[in-house]
PDB file of C-alpha atoms in Angstrom:
ATOM      1  CA  MET A   1      -6.008 -59.354 -51.309  1.00  0.00           C
ATOM      2  CA  ARG A   2      -3.720 -58.818 -48.196  1.00  0.00           C
ATOM      3  CA  ASP A   3      -0.900 -60.751 -49.760  1.00  0.00           C
ATOM      4  CA  SER A   4      -1.094 -58.608 -53.039  1.00  0.00           C
ATOM      5  CA  GLN A   5      -1.033 -55.343 -50.856  1.00  0.00           C
ATOM      6  CA  LEU A   6       1.908 -56.813 -49.022  1.00  0.00           C
ATOM      7  CA  ALA A   7       3.890 -57.805 -51.995  1.00  0.00           C
ATOM      8  CA  ARG A   8       3.114 -54.385 -53.690  1.00  0.00           C
ATOM      9  CA  ALA A   9       4.488 -52.662 -50.570  1.00  0.00           C
ATOM     10  CA  VAL A  10       7.615 -54.752 -50.364  1.00  0.00           C
ATOM     11  CA  LEU A  11       8.333 -53.855 -54.039  1.00  0.00           C
ATOM     12  CA  GLU A  12       7.802 -50.167 -53.413  1.00  0.00           C
ATOM     13  CA  TYR A  13      10.129 -50.061 -50.483  1.00  0.00           C
ATOM     14  CA  ALA A  14      12.600 -52.280 -52.371  1.00  0.00           C
ATOM     15  CA  GLY A  15      12.630 -49.695 -55.243  1.00  0.00           C
ATOM     16  CA  LEU A  16      13.000 -46.802 -52.966  1.00  0.00           C
ATOM     17  CA  GLY A  17      15.739 -48.565 -51.257  1.00  0.00           C
ATOM     18  CA  ALA A  18      17.536 -49.489 -54.292  1.00  0.00           C
ATOM     19  CA  VAL A  19      17.319 -45.730 -55.464  1.00  0.00           C
ATOM     20  CA  LEU A  20      18.821 -44.813 -51.938  1.00  0.00           C
ATOM     21  CA  VAL A  21      21.692 -47.215 -52.204  1.00  0.00           C
ATOM     22  CA  ALA A  22      22.563 -46.282 -55.759  1.00  0.00           C
ATOM     23  CA  LEU A  23      22.852 -42.604 -54.557  1.00  0.00           C
ATOM     24  CA  ILE A  24      25.177 -43.547 -51.676  1.00  0.00           C
ATOM     25  CA  ALA A  25      27.277 -45.631 -53.820  1.00  0.00           C
ATOM     26  CA  VAL A  26      27.575 -42.848 -56.510  1.00  0.00           C
ATOM     27  CA  PHE A  27      28.420 -40.120 -53.966  1.00  0.00           C
ATOM     28  CA  SER A  28      30.895 -42.697 -52.052  1.00  0.00           C
ATOM     29  CA  LEU A  29      32.795 -43.255 -55.413  1.00  0.00           C
ATOM     30  CA  ARG A  30      32.975 -39.592 -56.017  1.00  0.00           C
ATOM     31  CA  SER A  31      33.829 -38.462 -52.526  1.00  0.00           C
ATOM     32  CA  ASP A  32      36.435 -39.830 -49.907  1.00  0.00           C
ATOM     33  CA  HIS A  33      34.224 -38.377 -47.105  1.00  0.00           C
ATOM     34  CA  PHE A  34      30.712 -39.448 -47.948  1.00  0.00           C
ATOM     35  CA  PHE A  35      30.810 -43.179 -46.868  1.00  0.00           C
ATOM     36  CA  GLN A  36      31.412 -42.463 -43.317  1.00  0.00           C
ATOM     37  CA  MET A  37      29.463 -42.762 -40.051  1.00  0.00           C
ATOM     38  CA  ALA A  38      29.829 -39.127 -39.405  1.00  0.00           C
ATOM     39  CA  THR A  39      27.988 -38.376 -42.570  1.00  0.00           C
ATOM     40  CA  ALA A  40      25.246 -40.763 -41.777  1.00  0.00           C
ATOM     41  CA  ILE A  41      24.837 -39.324 -38.369  1.00  0.00           C
ATOM     42  CA  SER A  42      24.886 -35.735 -39.684  1.00  0.00           C
ATOM     43  CA  ILE A  43      22.118 -36.484 -42.264  1.00  0.00           C
ATOM     44  CA  ALA A  44      19.891 -38.295 -39.611  1.00  0.00           C
ATOM     45  CA  ASN A  45      20.145 -35.147 -37.168  1.00  0.00           C
ATOM     46  CA  GLN A  46      19.353 -32.919 -39.972  1.00  0.00           C
ATOM     47  CA  ILE A  47      16.254 -34.437 -41.327  1.00  0.00           C
ATOM     48  CA  PRO A  48      13.643 -34.435 -38.357  1.00  0.00           C
ATOM     49  CA  ASP A  49      11.997 -31.170 -39.453  1.00  0.00           C
ATOM     50  CA  LEU A  50      11.503 -32.320 -43.130  1.00  0.00           C
ATOM     51  CA  THR A  51      10.510 -35.783 -41.940  1.00  0.00           C
ATOM     52  CA  LEU A  52       7.837 -34.286 -39.594  1.00  0.00           C
ATOM     53  CA  LEU A  53       6.386 -32.052 -42.473  1.00  0.00           C
ATOM     54  CA  ALA A  54       6.303 -35.031 -44.910  1.00  0.00           C
ATOM     55  CA  VAL A  55       4.324 -37.171 -42.375  1.00  0.00           C
ATOM     56  CA  GLY A  56       1.577 -34.379 -42.313  1.00  0.00           C
ATOM     57  CA  MET A  57       1.733 -33.759 -45.983  1.00  0.00           C
ATOM     58  CA  THR A  58       1.356 -37.504 -46.641  1.00  0.00           C
ATOM     59  CA  PHE A  59      -2.174 -37.385 -45.026  1.00  0.00           C
ATOM     60  CA  VAL A  60      -3.126 -34.095 -46.777  1.00  0.00           C
ATOM     61  CA  LEU A  61      -2.128 -35.489 -50.190  1.00  0.00           C
ATOM     62  CA  VAL A  62      -3.837 -38.776 -49.489  1.00  0.00           C
ATOM     63  CA  VAL A  63      -7.248 -37.066 -48.966  1.00  0.00           C
ATOM     64  CA  GLY A  64      -6.767 -35.244 -52.168  1.00  0.00           C
ATOM     65  CA  GLY A  65      -5.479 -31.863 -50.835  1.00  0.00           C
ATOM     66  CA  ILE A  66      -2.260 -29.973 -50.810  1.00  0.00           C
ATOM     67  CA  ASP A  67      -0.699 -27.721 -48.020  1.00  0.00           C
ATOM     68  CA  LEU A  68       1.414 -24.997 -49.223  1.00  0.00           C
ATOM     69  CA  SER A  69       1.625 -23.255 -45.909  1.00  0.00           C
ATOM     70  CA  VAL A  70       3.671 -25.802 -43.923  1.00  0.00           C
ATOM     71  CA  GLY A  71       6.977 -23.838 -44.191  1.00  0.00           C
ATOM     72  CA  SER A  72       5.387 -20.648 -42.962  1.00  0.00           C
ATOM     73  CA  VAL A  73       3.434 -22.380 -40.195  1.00  0.00           C
ATOM     74  CA  LEU A  74       6.721 -24.023 -39.196  1.00  0.00           C
ATOM     75  CA  ALA A  75       8.228 -20.416 -38.949  1.00  0.00           C
ATOM     76  CA  LEU A  76       5.232 -19.004 -37.041  1.00  0.00           C
ATOM     77  CA  SER A  77       5.217 -21.934 -34.387  1.00  0.00           C
ATOM     78  CA  SER A  78       8.969 -21.476 -34.005  1.00  0.00           C
ATOM     79  CA  ALA A  79       8.681 -17.705 -33.700  1.00  0.00           C
ATOM     80  CA  VAL A  80       5.908 -18.146 -30.921  1.00  0.00           C
ATOM     81  CA  LEU A  81       8.231 -20.574 -29.117  1.00  0.00           C
ATOM     82  CA  GLY A  82      11.196 -18.271 -29.268  1.00  0.00           C
ATOM     83  CA  VAL A  83       9.118 -15.010 -28.282  1.00  0.00           C
ATOM     84  CA  LEU A  84       7.587 -16.697 -25.407  1.00  0.00           C
ATOM     85  CA  MET A  85      10.823 -18.175 -24.020  1.00  0.00           C
ATOM     86  CA  VAL A  86      13.186 -15.229 -24.651  1.00  0.00           C
ATOM     87  CA  ASP A  87      10.836 -12.143 -24.085  1.00  0.00           C
ATOM     88  CA  TYR A  88       8.341 -13.701 -21.562  1.00  0.00           C
ATOM     89  CA  GLY A  89      10.410 -16.200 -19.852  1.00  0.00           C
ATOM     90  CA  TRP A  90       8.171 -19.060 -20.327  1.00  0.00           C
ATOM     91  CA  PRO A  91       9.294 -22.586 -19.683  1.00  0.00           C
ATOM     92  CA  LEU A  92      10.214 -24.758 -22.599  1.00  0.00           C
ATOM     93  CA  PHE A  93       7.249 -27.262 -22.042  1.00  0.00           C
ATOM     94  CA  LEU A  94       4.610 -24.503 -22.030  1.00  0.00           C
ATOM     95  CA  ALA A  95       6.327 -22.758 -24.996  1.00  0.00           C
ATOM     96  CA  ILE A  96       6.154 -26.001 -27.021  1.00  0.00           C
ATOM     97  CA  LEU A  97       2.596 -26.433 -26.303  1.00  0.00           C
ATOM     98  CA  ALA A  98       1.785 -22.930 -27.345  1.00  0.00           C
ATOM     99  CA  GLY A  99       3.708 -23.484 -30.642  1.00  0.00           C
ATOM    100  CA  ILE A 100       1.549 -26.765 -31.180  1.00  0.00           C
ATOM    101  CA  VAL A 101      -1.633 -24.892 -30.436  1.00  0.00           C
ATOM    102  CA  ILE A 102      -0.684 -22.301 -33.011  1.00  0.00           C
ATOM    103  CA  GLY A 103       0.247 -24.944 -35.609  1.00  0.00           C
ATOM    104  CA  GLN A 104      -3.067 -26.781 -34.919  1.00  0.00           C
ATOM    105  CA  LEU A 105      -5.035 -23.662 -35.256  1.00  0.00           C
ATOM    106  CA  CYS A 106      -3.541 -22.697 -38.752  1.00  0.00           C
ATOM    107  CA  GLY A 107      -4.244 -26.302 -39.996  1.00  0.00           C
ATOM    108  CA  LEU A 108      -7.789 -26.100 -38.515  1.00  0.00           C
ATOM    109  CA  CYS A 109      -8.451 -22.815 -40.520  1.00  0.00           C
ATOM    110  CA  SER A 110      -7.176 -24.001 -43.708  1.00  0.00           C
ATOM    111  CA  GLY A 111      -8.964 -27.224 -43.500  1.00  0.00           C
ATOM    112  CA  PHE A 112     -12.249 -25.683 -42.388  1.00  0.00           C
ATOM    113  CA  ILE A 113     -12.275 -22.894 -44.900  1.00  0.00           C
ATOM    114  CA  SER A 114     -11.495 -25.317 -47.826  1.00  0.00           C
ATOM    115  CA  VAL A 115     -14.209 -27.946 -47.045  1.00  0.00           C
ATOM    116  CA  ARG A 116     -16.786 -25.352 -45.702  1.00  0.00           C
ATOM    117  CA  PHE A 117     -16.694 -23.127 -48.659  1.00  0.00           C
ATOM    118  CA  GLY A 118     -15.473 -25.548 -51.344  1.00  0.00           C
ATOM    119  CA  ILE A 119     -12.133 -23.649 -52.061  1.00  0.00           C
ATOM    120  CA  PRO A 120      -9.485 -25.712 -53.435  1.00  0.00           C
ATOM    121  CA  SER A 121      -6.797 -26.183 -50.521  1.00  0.00           C
ATOM    122  CA  PHE A 122      -4.090 -25.072 -53.015  1.00  0.00           C
ATOM    123  CA  ILE A 123      -5.742 -21.676 -52.935  1.00  0.00           C
ATOM    124  CA  VAL A 124      -6.560 -21.684 -49.099  1.00  0.00           C
ATOM    125  CA  THR A 125      -3.184 -22.757 -47.989  1.00  0.00           C
ATOM    126  CA  LEU A 126      -1.402 -20.440 -50.372  1.00  0.00           C
ATOM    127  CA  GLY A 127      -3.181 -17.494 -48.495  1.00  0.00           C
ATOM    128  CA  MET A 128      -2.260 -19.234 -45.160  1.00  0.00           C
ATOM    129  CA  LEU A 129       1.355 -19.264 -46.360  1.00  0.00           C
ATOM    130  CA  GLU A 130       1.329 -15.499 -46.585  1.00  0.00           C
ATOM    131  CA  ILE A 131      -0.824 -14.946 -43.375  1.00  0.00           C
ATOM    132  CA  ALA A 132       1.472 -17.209 -41.111  1.00  0.00           C
ATOM    133  CA  ARG A 133       4.769 -15.853 -42.593  1.00  0.00           C
ATOM    134  CA  GLY A 134       3.590 -12.308 -42.019  1.00  0.00           C
ATOM    135  CA  CYS A 135       2.409 -13.140 -38.270  1.00  0.00           C
ATOM    136  CA  ALA A 136       5.779 -14.794 -37.694  1.00  0.00           C
ATOM    137  CA  LYS A 137       7.491 -11.470 -38.636  1.00  0.00           C
ATOM    138  CA  ARG A 138       4.845  -9.362 -36.636  1.00  0.00           C
ATOM    139  CA  VAL A 139       5.390 -11.661 -33.576  1.00  0.00           C
ATOM    140  CA  THR A 140       9.222 -11.291 -33.652  1.00  0.00           C
ATOM    141  CA  GLY A 141       9.304  -7.766 -35.075  1.00  0.00           C
ATOM    142  CA  SER A 142      11.266  -9.499 -37.908  1.00  0.00           C
ATOM    143  CA  GLN A 143      14.058 -10.146 -35.563  1.00  0.00           C
ATOM    144  CA  THR A 144      15.718 -13.557 -34.906  1.00  0.00           C
ATOM    145  CA  ARG A 145      15.393 -14.780 -31.289  1.00  0.00           C
ATOM    146  CA  TYR A 146      18.514 -16.628 -30.014  1.00  0.00           C
ATOM    147  CA  ILE A 147      17.193 -19.248 -27.486  1.00  0.00           C
ATOM    148  CA  GLY A 148      20.488 -21.158 -26.799  1.00  0.00           C
ATOM    149  CA  SER A 149      21.065 -24.232 -24.588  1.00  0.00           C
ATOM    150  CA  SER A 150      17.586 -24.554 -23.121  1.00  0.00           C
ATOM    151  CA  VAL A 151      16.432 -25.944 -26.518  1.00  0.00           C
ATOM    152  CA  GLU A 152      19.667 -27.078 -28.142  1.00  0.00           C
ATOM    153  CA  TRP A 153      19.598 -30.472 -26.315  1.00  0.00           C
ATOM    154  CA  ILE A 154      16.668 -31.490 -28.517  1.00  0.00           C
ATOM    155  CA  GLY A 155      18.655 -31.339 -31.601  1.00  0.00           C
ATOM    156  CA  GLU A 156      21.896 -32.623 -30.142  1.00  0.00           C
ATOM    157  CA  PRO A 157      23.038 -36.263 -30.427  1.00  0.00           C
ATOM    158  CA  ILE A 158      22.409 -38.351 -27.213  1.00  0.00           C
ATOM    159  CA  ALA A 159      25.719 -39.665 -25.815  1.00  0.00           C
ATOM    160  CA  GLY A 160      26.322 -43.130 -26.897  1.00  0.00           C
ATOM    161  CA  LEU A 161      23.401 -43.249 -29.312  1.00  0.00           C
ATOM    162  CA  MET A 162      24.606 -40.464 -31.652  1.00  0.00           C
ATOM    163  CA  LEU A 163      21.064 -39.698 -32.613  1.00  0.00           C
ATOM    164  CA  SER A 164      19.177 -36.625 -31.373  1.00  0.00           C
ATOM    165  CA  PRO A 165      15.866 -36.548 -29.500  1.00  0.00           C
ATOM    166  CA  ALA A 166      14.378 -34.652 -32.488  1.00  0.00           C
ATOM    167  CA  PHE A 167      15.366 -37.527 -34.806  1.00  0.00           C
ATOM    168  CA  LEU A 168      13.870 -40.080 -32.487  1.00  0.00           C
ATOM    169  CA  VAL A 169      10.477 -38.122 -32.286  1.00  0.00           C
ATOM    170  CA  ALA A 170      10.518 -37.956 -36.001  1.00  0.00           C
ATOM    171  CA  ILE A 171      10.802 -41.684 -36.305  1.00  0.00           C
ATOM    172  CA  VAL A 172       8.115 -42.190 -33.712  1.00  0.00           C
ATOM    173  CA  ALA A 173       6.028 -39.953 -35.853  1.00  0.00           C
ATOM    174  CA  VAL A 174       6.666 -41.919 -39.017  1.00  0.00           C
ATOM    175  CA  ILE A 175       5.787 -45.191 -37.248  1.00  0.00           C
ATOM    176  CA  LEU A 176       2.537 -43.810 -35.921  1.00  0.00           C
ATOM    177  CA  GLY A 177       1.558 -42.099 -38.988  1.00  0.00           C
ATOM    178  CA  GLN A 178       2.031 -45.371 -40.995  1.00  0.00           C
ATOM    179  CA  PHE A 179      -0.128 -47.342 -38.458  1.00  0.00           C
ATOM    180  CA  VAL A 180      -2.944 -44.812 -38.516  1.00  0.00           C
ATOM    181  CA  LEU A 181      -2.961 -44.642 -42.298  1.00  0.00           C
ATOM    182  CA  THR A 182      -2.930 -48.319 -42.800  1.00  0.00           C
ATOM    183  CA  ARG A 183      -4.214 -49.868 -39.699  1.00  0.00           C
ATOM    184  CA  THR A 184      -7.107 -47.578 -38.351  1.00  0.00           C
ATOM    185  CA  VAL A 185     -10.735 -46.802 -39.723  1.00  0.00           C
ATOM    186  CA  PHE A 186      -9.556 -43.056 -39.830  1.00  0.00           C
ATOM    187  CA  GLY A 187      -6.674 -43.953 -42.321  1.00  0.00           C
ATOM    188  CA  ARG A 188      -8.999 -46.206 -44.478  1.00  0.00           C
ATOM    189  CA  TYR A 189     -11.493 -43.266 -44.775  1.00  0.00           C
ATOM    190  CA  CYS A 190      -8.716 -40.936 -45.631  1.00  0.00           C
ATOM    191  CA  VAL A 191      -7.722 -43.139 -48.408  1.00  0.00           C
ATOM    192  CA  ALA A 192     -11.372 -43.582 -49.538  1.00  0.00           C
ATOM    193  CA  ILE A 193     -11.945 -39.839 -49.621  1.00  0.00           C
ATOM    194  CA  GLY A 194      -8.954 -39.298 -51.861  1.00  0.00           C
ATOM    195  CA  THR A 195      -9.847 -42.188 -54.120  1.00  0.00           C
ATOM    196  CA  ASN A 196     -13.580 -41.343 -54.636  1.00  0.00           C
ATOM    197  CA  PRO A 197     -15.100 -38.699 -52.355  1.00  0.00           C
ATOM    198  CA  GLU A 198     -18.538 -39.161 -54.036  1.00  0.00           C
ATOM    199  CA  THR A 199     -18.750 -42.855 -53.175  1.00  0.00           C
ATOM    200  CA  VAL A 200     -17.832 -41.924 -49.706  1.00  0.00           C
ATOM    201  CA  ARG A 201     -20.638 -39.338 -49.629  1.00  0.00           C
ATOM    202  CA  MET A 202     -23.172 -41.703 -50.900  1.00  0.00           C
ATOM    203  CA  SER A 203     -22.101 -44.206 -48.134  1.00  0.00           C
ATOM    204  CA  GLY A 204     -23.455 -41.796 -45.689  1.00  0.00           C
ATOM    205  CA  ILE A 205     -19.981 -40.617 -44.522  1.00  0.00           C
ATOM    206  CA  SER A 206     -19.164 -37.065 -44.414  1.00  0.00           C
ATOM    207  CA  SER A 207     -15.637 -36.379 -45.686  1.00  0.00           C
ATOM    208  CA  LYS A 208     -15.402 -32.832 -43.993  1.00  0.00           C
ATOM    209  CA  PRO A 209     -14.409 -33.748 -40.435  1.00  0.00           C
ATOM    210  CA  TYR A 210     -11.737 -36.099 -41.759  1.00  0.00           C
ATOM    211  CA  THR A 211     -10.267 -33.571 -44.060  1.00  0.00           C
ATOM    212  CA  ILE A 212     -10.360 -30.792 -41.425  1.00  0.00           C
ATOM    213  CA  THR A 213      -8.591 -33.329 -39.003  1.00  0.00           C
ATOM    214  CA  VAL A 214      -5.953 -34.190 -41.583  1.00  0.00           C
ATOM    215  CA  PHE A 215      -5.063 -30.469 -41.988  1.00  0.00           C
ATOM    216  CA  ALA A 216      -4.997 -30.055 -38.279  1.00  0.00           C
ATOM    217  CA  MET A 217      -2.589 -33.008 -37.985  1.00  0.00           C
ATOM    218  CA  SER A 218      -0.274 -31.304 -40.639  1.00  0.00           C
ATOM    219  CA  GLY A 219      -0.481 -28.086 -38.557  1.00  0.00           C
ATOM    220  CA  VAL A 220       0.708 -30.062 -35.426  1.00  0.00           C
ATOM    221  CA  MET A 221       3.484 -31.652 -37.497  1.00  0.00           C
ATOM    222  CA  CYS A 222       4.637 -28.214 -38.589  1.00  0.00           C
ATOM    223  CA  ALA A 223       4.897 -27.037 -34.861  1.00  0.00           C
ATOM    224  CA  LEU A 224       6.965 -30.101 -34.135  1.00  0.00           C
ATOM    225  CA  ALA A 225       9.067 -29.492 -37.192  1.00  0.00           C
ATOM    226  CA  GLY A 226       9.564 -25.947 -35.935  1.00  0.00           C
ATOM    227  CA  LEU A 227      10.762 -27.309 -32.656  1.00  0.00           C
ATOM    228  CA  ALA A 228      13.251 -29.505 -34.311  1.00  0.00           C
ATOM    229  CA  GLN A 229      14.677 -26.770 -36.459  1.00  0.00           C
ATOM    230  CA  THR A 230      14.870 -24.276 -33.649  1.00  0.00           C
ATOM    231  CA  SER A 231      16.741 -26.864 -31.447  1.00  0.00           C
ATOM    232  CA  ARG A 232      19.273 -27.397 -34.343  1.00  0.00           C
ATOM    233  CA  LEU A 233      19.778 -23.711 -35.123  1.00  0.00           C
ATOM    234  CA  SER A 234      19.435 -22.564 -31.563  1.00  0.00           C
ATOM    235  CA  THR A 235      17.204 -19.713 -32.790  1.00  0.00           C
ATOM    236  CA  ALA A 236      13.687 -18.893 -33.883  1.00  0.00           C
ATOM    237  CA  ASP A 237      13.945 -17.276 -37.140  1.00  0.00           C
ATOM    238  CA  PRO A 238      10.758 -15.673 -38.811  1.00  0.00           C
ATOM    239  CA  ASN A 239      12.242 -16.150 -42.350  1.00  0.00           C
ATOM    240  CA  ALA A 240      12.995 -19.879 -41.567  1.00  0.00           C
ATOM    241  CA  ALA A 241      11.839 -22.596 -43.749  1.00  0.00           C
ATOM    242  CA  ILE A 242      11.057 -20.699 -46.917  1.00  0.00           C
ATOM    243  CA  GLY A 243      10.363 -22.991 -49.753  1.00  0.00           C
ATOM    244  CA  MET A 244      10.332 -25.890 -47.467  1.00  0.00           C
ATOM    245  CA  GLU A 245       6.894 -26.942 -48.573  1.00  0.00           C
ATOM    246  CA  LEU A 246       8.122 -27.823 -51.842  1.00  0.00           C
ATOM    247  CA  SER A 247      10.729 -30.172 -50.287  1.00  0.00           C
ATOM    248  CA  ALA A 248       8.031 -31.719 -48.211  1.00  0.00           C
ATOM    249  CA  ILE A 249       5.749 -32.459 -51.334  1.00  0.00           C
ATOM    250  CA  ALA A 250       8.697 -33.562 -53.303  1.00  0.00           C
ATOM    251  CA  ALA A 251       9.652 -36.233 -50.626  1.00  0.00           C
ATOM    252  CA  CYS A 252       6.122 -37.487 -50.564  1.00  0.00           C
ATOM    253  CA  VAL A 253       5.767 -37.719 -54.424  1.00  0.00           C
ATOM    254  CA  ILE A 254       9.237 -39.318 -54.587  1.00  0.00           C
ATOM    255  CA  GLY A 255       7.918 -41.805 -52.004  1.00  0.00           C
ATOM    256  CA  GLY A 256       5.005 -42.704 -54.215  1.00  0.00           C
ATOM    257  CA  THR A 257       2.241 -40.636 -52.584  1.00  0.00           C
ATOM    258  CA  SER A 258      -0.047 -39.560 -55.370  1.00  0.00           C
ATOM    259  CA  LEU A 259      -0.693 -35.801 -56.112  1.00  0.00           C
ATOM    260  CA  MET A 260      -4.273 -37.119 -57.078  1.00  0.00           C
ATOM    261  CA  GLY A 261      -4.905 -38.583 -53.684  1.00  0.00           C
ATOM    262  CA  GLY A 262      -5.929 -41.986 -52.575  1.00  0.00           C
ATOM    263  CA  ARG A 263      -2.605 -43.492 -52.444  1.00  0.00           C
ATOM    264  CA  GLY A 264       0.244 -42.838 -50.012  1.00  0.00           C
ATOM    265  CA  SER A 265       2.643 -44.318 -47.399  1.00  0.00           C
ATOM    266  CA  VAL A 266       4.351 -42.498 -44.568  1.00  0.00           C
ATOM    267  CA  ILE A 267       7.197 -44.829 -44.550  1.00  0.00           C
ATOM    268  CA  SER A 268       7.652 -44.177 -48.356  1.00  0.00           C
ATOM    269  CA  SER A 269       7.566 -40.478 -47.717  1.00  0.00           C
ATOM    270  CA  PHE A 270      10.390 -40.991 -45.263  1.00  0.00           C
ATOM    271  CA  PHE A 271      12.409 -42.714 -47.854  1.00  0.00           C
ATOM    272  CA  GLY A 272      11.818 -39.784 -50.054  1.00  0.00           C
ATOM    273  CA  VAL A 273      13.100 -37.549 -47.152  1.00  0.00           C
ATOM    274  CA  LEU A 274      16.358 -39.759 -47.148  1.00  0.00           C
ATOM    275  CA  ILE A 275      16.924 -39.519 -50.897  1.00  0.00           C
ATOM    276  CA  ILE A 276      16.474 -35.761 -50.948  1.00  0.00           C
ATOM    277  CA  ALA A 277      18.885 -35.463 -47.896  1.00  0.00           C
ATOM    278  CA  VAL A 278      21.433 -37.855 -49.371  1.00  0.00           C
ATOM    279  CA  LEU A 279      21.213 -36.094 -52.729  1.00  0.00           C
ATOM    280  CA  GLN A 280      21.716 -32.633 -51.127  1.00  0.00           C
ATOM    281  CA  THR A 281      24.404 -33.875 -48.770  1.00  0.00           C
ATOM    282  CA  GLY A 282      26.404 -35.576 -51.664  1.00  0.00           C
ATOM    283  CA  LEU A 283      26.213 -32.561 -53.867  1.00  0.00           C
ATOM    284  CA  ALA A 284      27.367 -30.393 -51.161  1.00  0.00           C
ATOM    285  CA  GLN A 285      30.396 -32.631 -50.523  1.00  0.00           C
ATOM    286  CA  LEU A 286      31.317 -32.639 -54.161  1.00  0.00           C
ATOM    287  CA  GLY A 287      31.317 -28.802 -54.159  1.00  0.00           C
ATOM    288  CA  VAL A 288      28.376 -28.471 -56.567  1.00  0.00           C
ATOM    289  CA  SER A 289      27.067 -24.868 -56.547  1.00  0.00           C
ATOM    290  CA  ASP A 290      23.803 -23.972 -54.992  1.00  0.00           C
ATOM    291  CA  ALA A 291      22.277 -23.063 -58.485  1.00  0.00           C
ATOM    292  CA  THR A 292      23.282 -26.539 -59.663  1.00  0.00           C
ATOM    293  CA  LYS A 293      21.970 -28.170 -56.647  1.00  0.00           C
ATOM    294  CA  GLN A 294      18.613 -26.503 -57.288  1.00  0.00           C
ATOM    295  CA  ILE A 295      18.504 -27.683 -60.985  1.00  0.00           C
ATOM    296  CA  ILE A 296      19.401 -31.382 -60.094  1.00  0.00           C
ATOM    297  CA  THR A 297      16.830 -31.393 -57.198  1.00  0.00           C
ATOM    298  CA  GLY A 298      14.303 -29.902 -59.479  1.00  0.00           C
ATOM    299  CA  ILE A 299      14.820 -32.635 -62.005  1.00  0.00           C
ATOM    300  CA  VAL A 300      14.376 -35.244 -59.607  1.00  0.00           C
ATOM    301  CA  ILE A 301      11.096 -33.743 -58.503  1.00  0.00           C
ATOM    302  CA  VAL A 302       9.817 -33.596 -62.109  1.00  0.00           C
ATOM    303  CA  VAL A 303      10.853 -37.108 -62.731  1.00  0.00           C
ATOM    304  CA  ALA A 304       8.953 -38.102 -59.591  1.00  0.00           C
ATOM    305  CA  VAL A 305       5.796 -36.373 -60.718  1.00  0.00           C
ATOM    306  CA  LEU A 306       6.066 -37.919 -64.127  1.00  0.00           C
ATOM    307  CA  LEU A 307       6.370 -41.357 -62.447  1.00  0.00           C
ATOM    308  CA  ASP A 308       3.460 -40.623 -60.296  1.00  0.00           C
ATOM    309  CA  ALA A 309       1.434 -39.760 -63.374  1.00  0.00           C
ATOM    310  CA  ALA A 310       2.495 -42.959 -65.152  1.00  0.00           C
ATOM    311  CA  ARG A 311       1.526 -44.978 -62.034  1.00  0.00           C
ATOM    312  CA  SER A 312      -1.881 -43.327 -62.021  1.00  0.00           C
ATOM    313  CA  ARG A 313      -2.473 -44.056 -65.698  1.00  0.00           C
ATOM    314  CA  MET A 314      -1.513 -47.718 -65.216  1.00  0.00           C
ATOM    315  CA  GLY A 315      -3.877 -47.924 -62.105  1.00  0.00           C
ATOM    316  CA  GLU A 316      -6.821 -46.445 -64.148  1.00  0.00           C
ATOM    317  CA  ARG A 317      -6.175 -49.004 -66.994  1.00  0.00           C
ATOM    318  CA  SER A 318      -5.847 -51.883 -64.730  1.00  0.00           C
ATOM    319  CA  THR A 319      -9.116 -50.817 -63.006  1.00  0.00           C
ATOM    320  CA  SER A 320     -11.024 -50.546 -66.196  1.00  0.00           C
ATOM    321  CA  GLY A 321      -9.630 -53.675 -67.403  1.00  0.00           C
ATOM    322  CA  VAL A 322      -7.833 -52.390 -70.532  1.00  0.00           C
TER     323      VAL A 322
END
């Protein structure tokens, strides 16, 4: 059983790796500046925020939910961080903790309302999207806060390593997320809840605390993503990360996480982040317009969803023995 799972995982990673290599090859042939270390370093230091969102989103999707509020919660956590540091003179560490608490509370509220009242997470998090965005604007007075060097070092490359602390934090989150999902009882229950919640209930296990915890985890990842984005831009912008929830979902789906729940991999979602980042960077270097980039990215997302649907049908057929 474990051998078959390992073989399936290796094939999945190999397929995603092949797509990534193919994209790199295409853009390298079309652009003289793409296949360079500077481009790779630039991509690595620009993806921590999306990577962290994808880690949290993977768990949410695995339990059969969806979180449309991650972009707004990122902006709210970033806004709290900026206001506390700039307006009230809080030290960075305490401001980061406050942002994490805000992100976690947003996730807890979404998860609790969804499971307590039986409301689809799509609807609840759509409401949280508006609430968090409005709170971010209210907290900042709809004004961007420039923070500067006190936070910039988190997003700047470390001398000699060429990778930022934010990127290293994102990689640690990917590794820990994959370990929790595949090597702990909590992760196995998450998969079981997304696969067949009724079976889990009949086994005497309540899925509610696990689902709420997953949404809280997503909120924490949003706060860390807000820190990563704030450090890269040196500002806390209440209008930041608009539409970023779609990129996070797309990265997970491209990586093979099912929108129906019960199947996912944090490492595969990270591959999805890399594919999106390489695609956008390559198109930008080729001088493709923003409108065309959106069209191409949208096509990639639709294809990924179609592949996910095909995988689900194949899984159902193999389970039924057809």
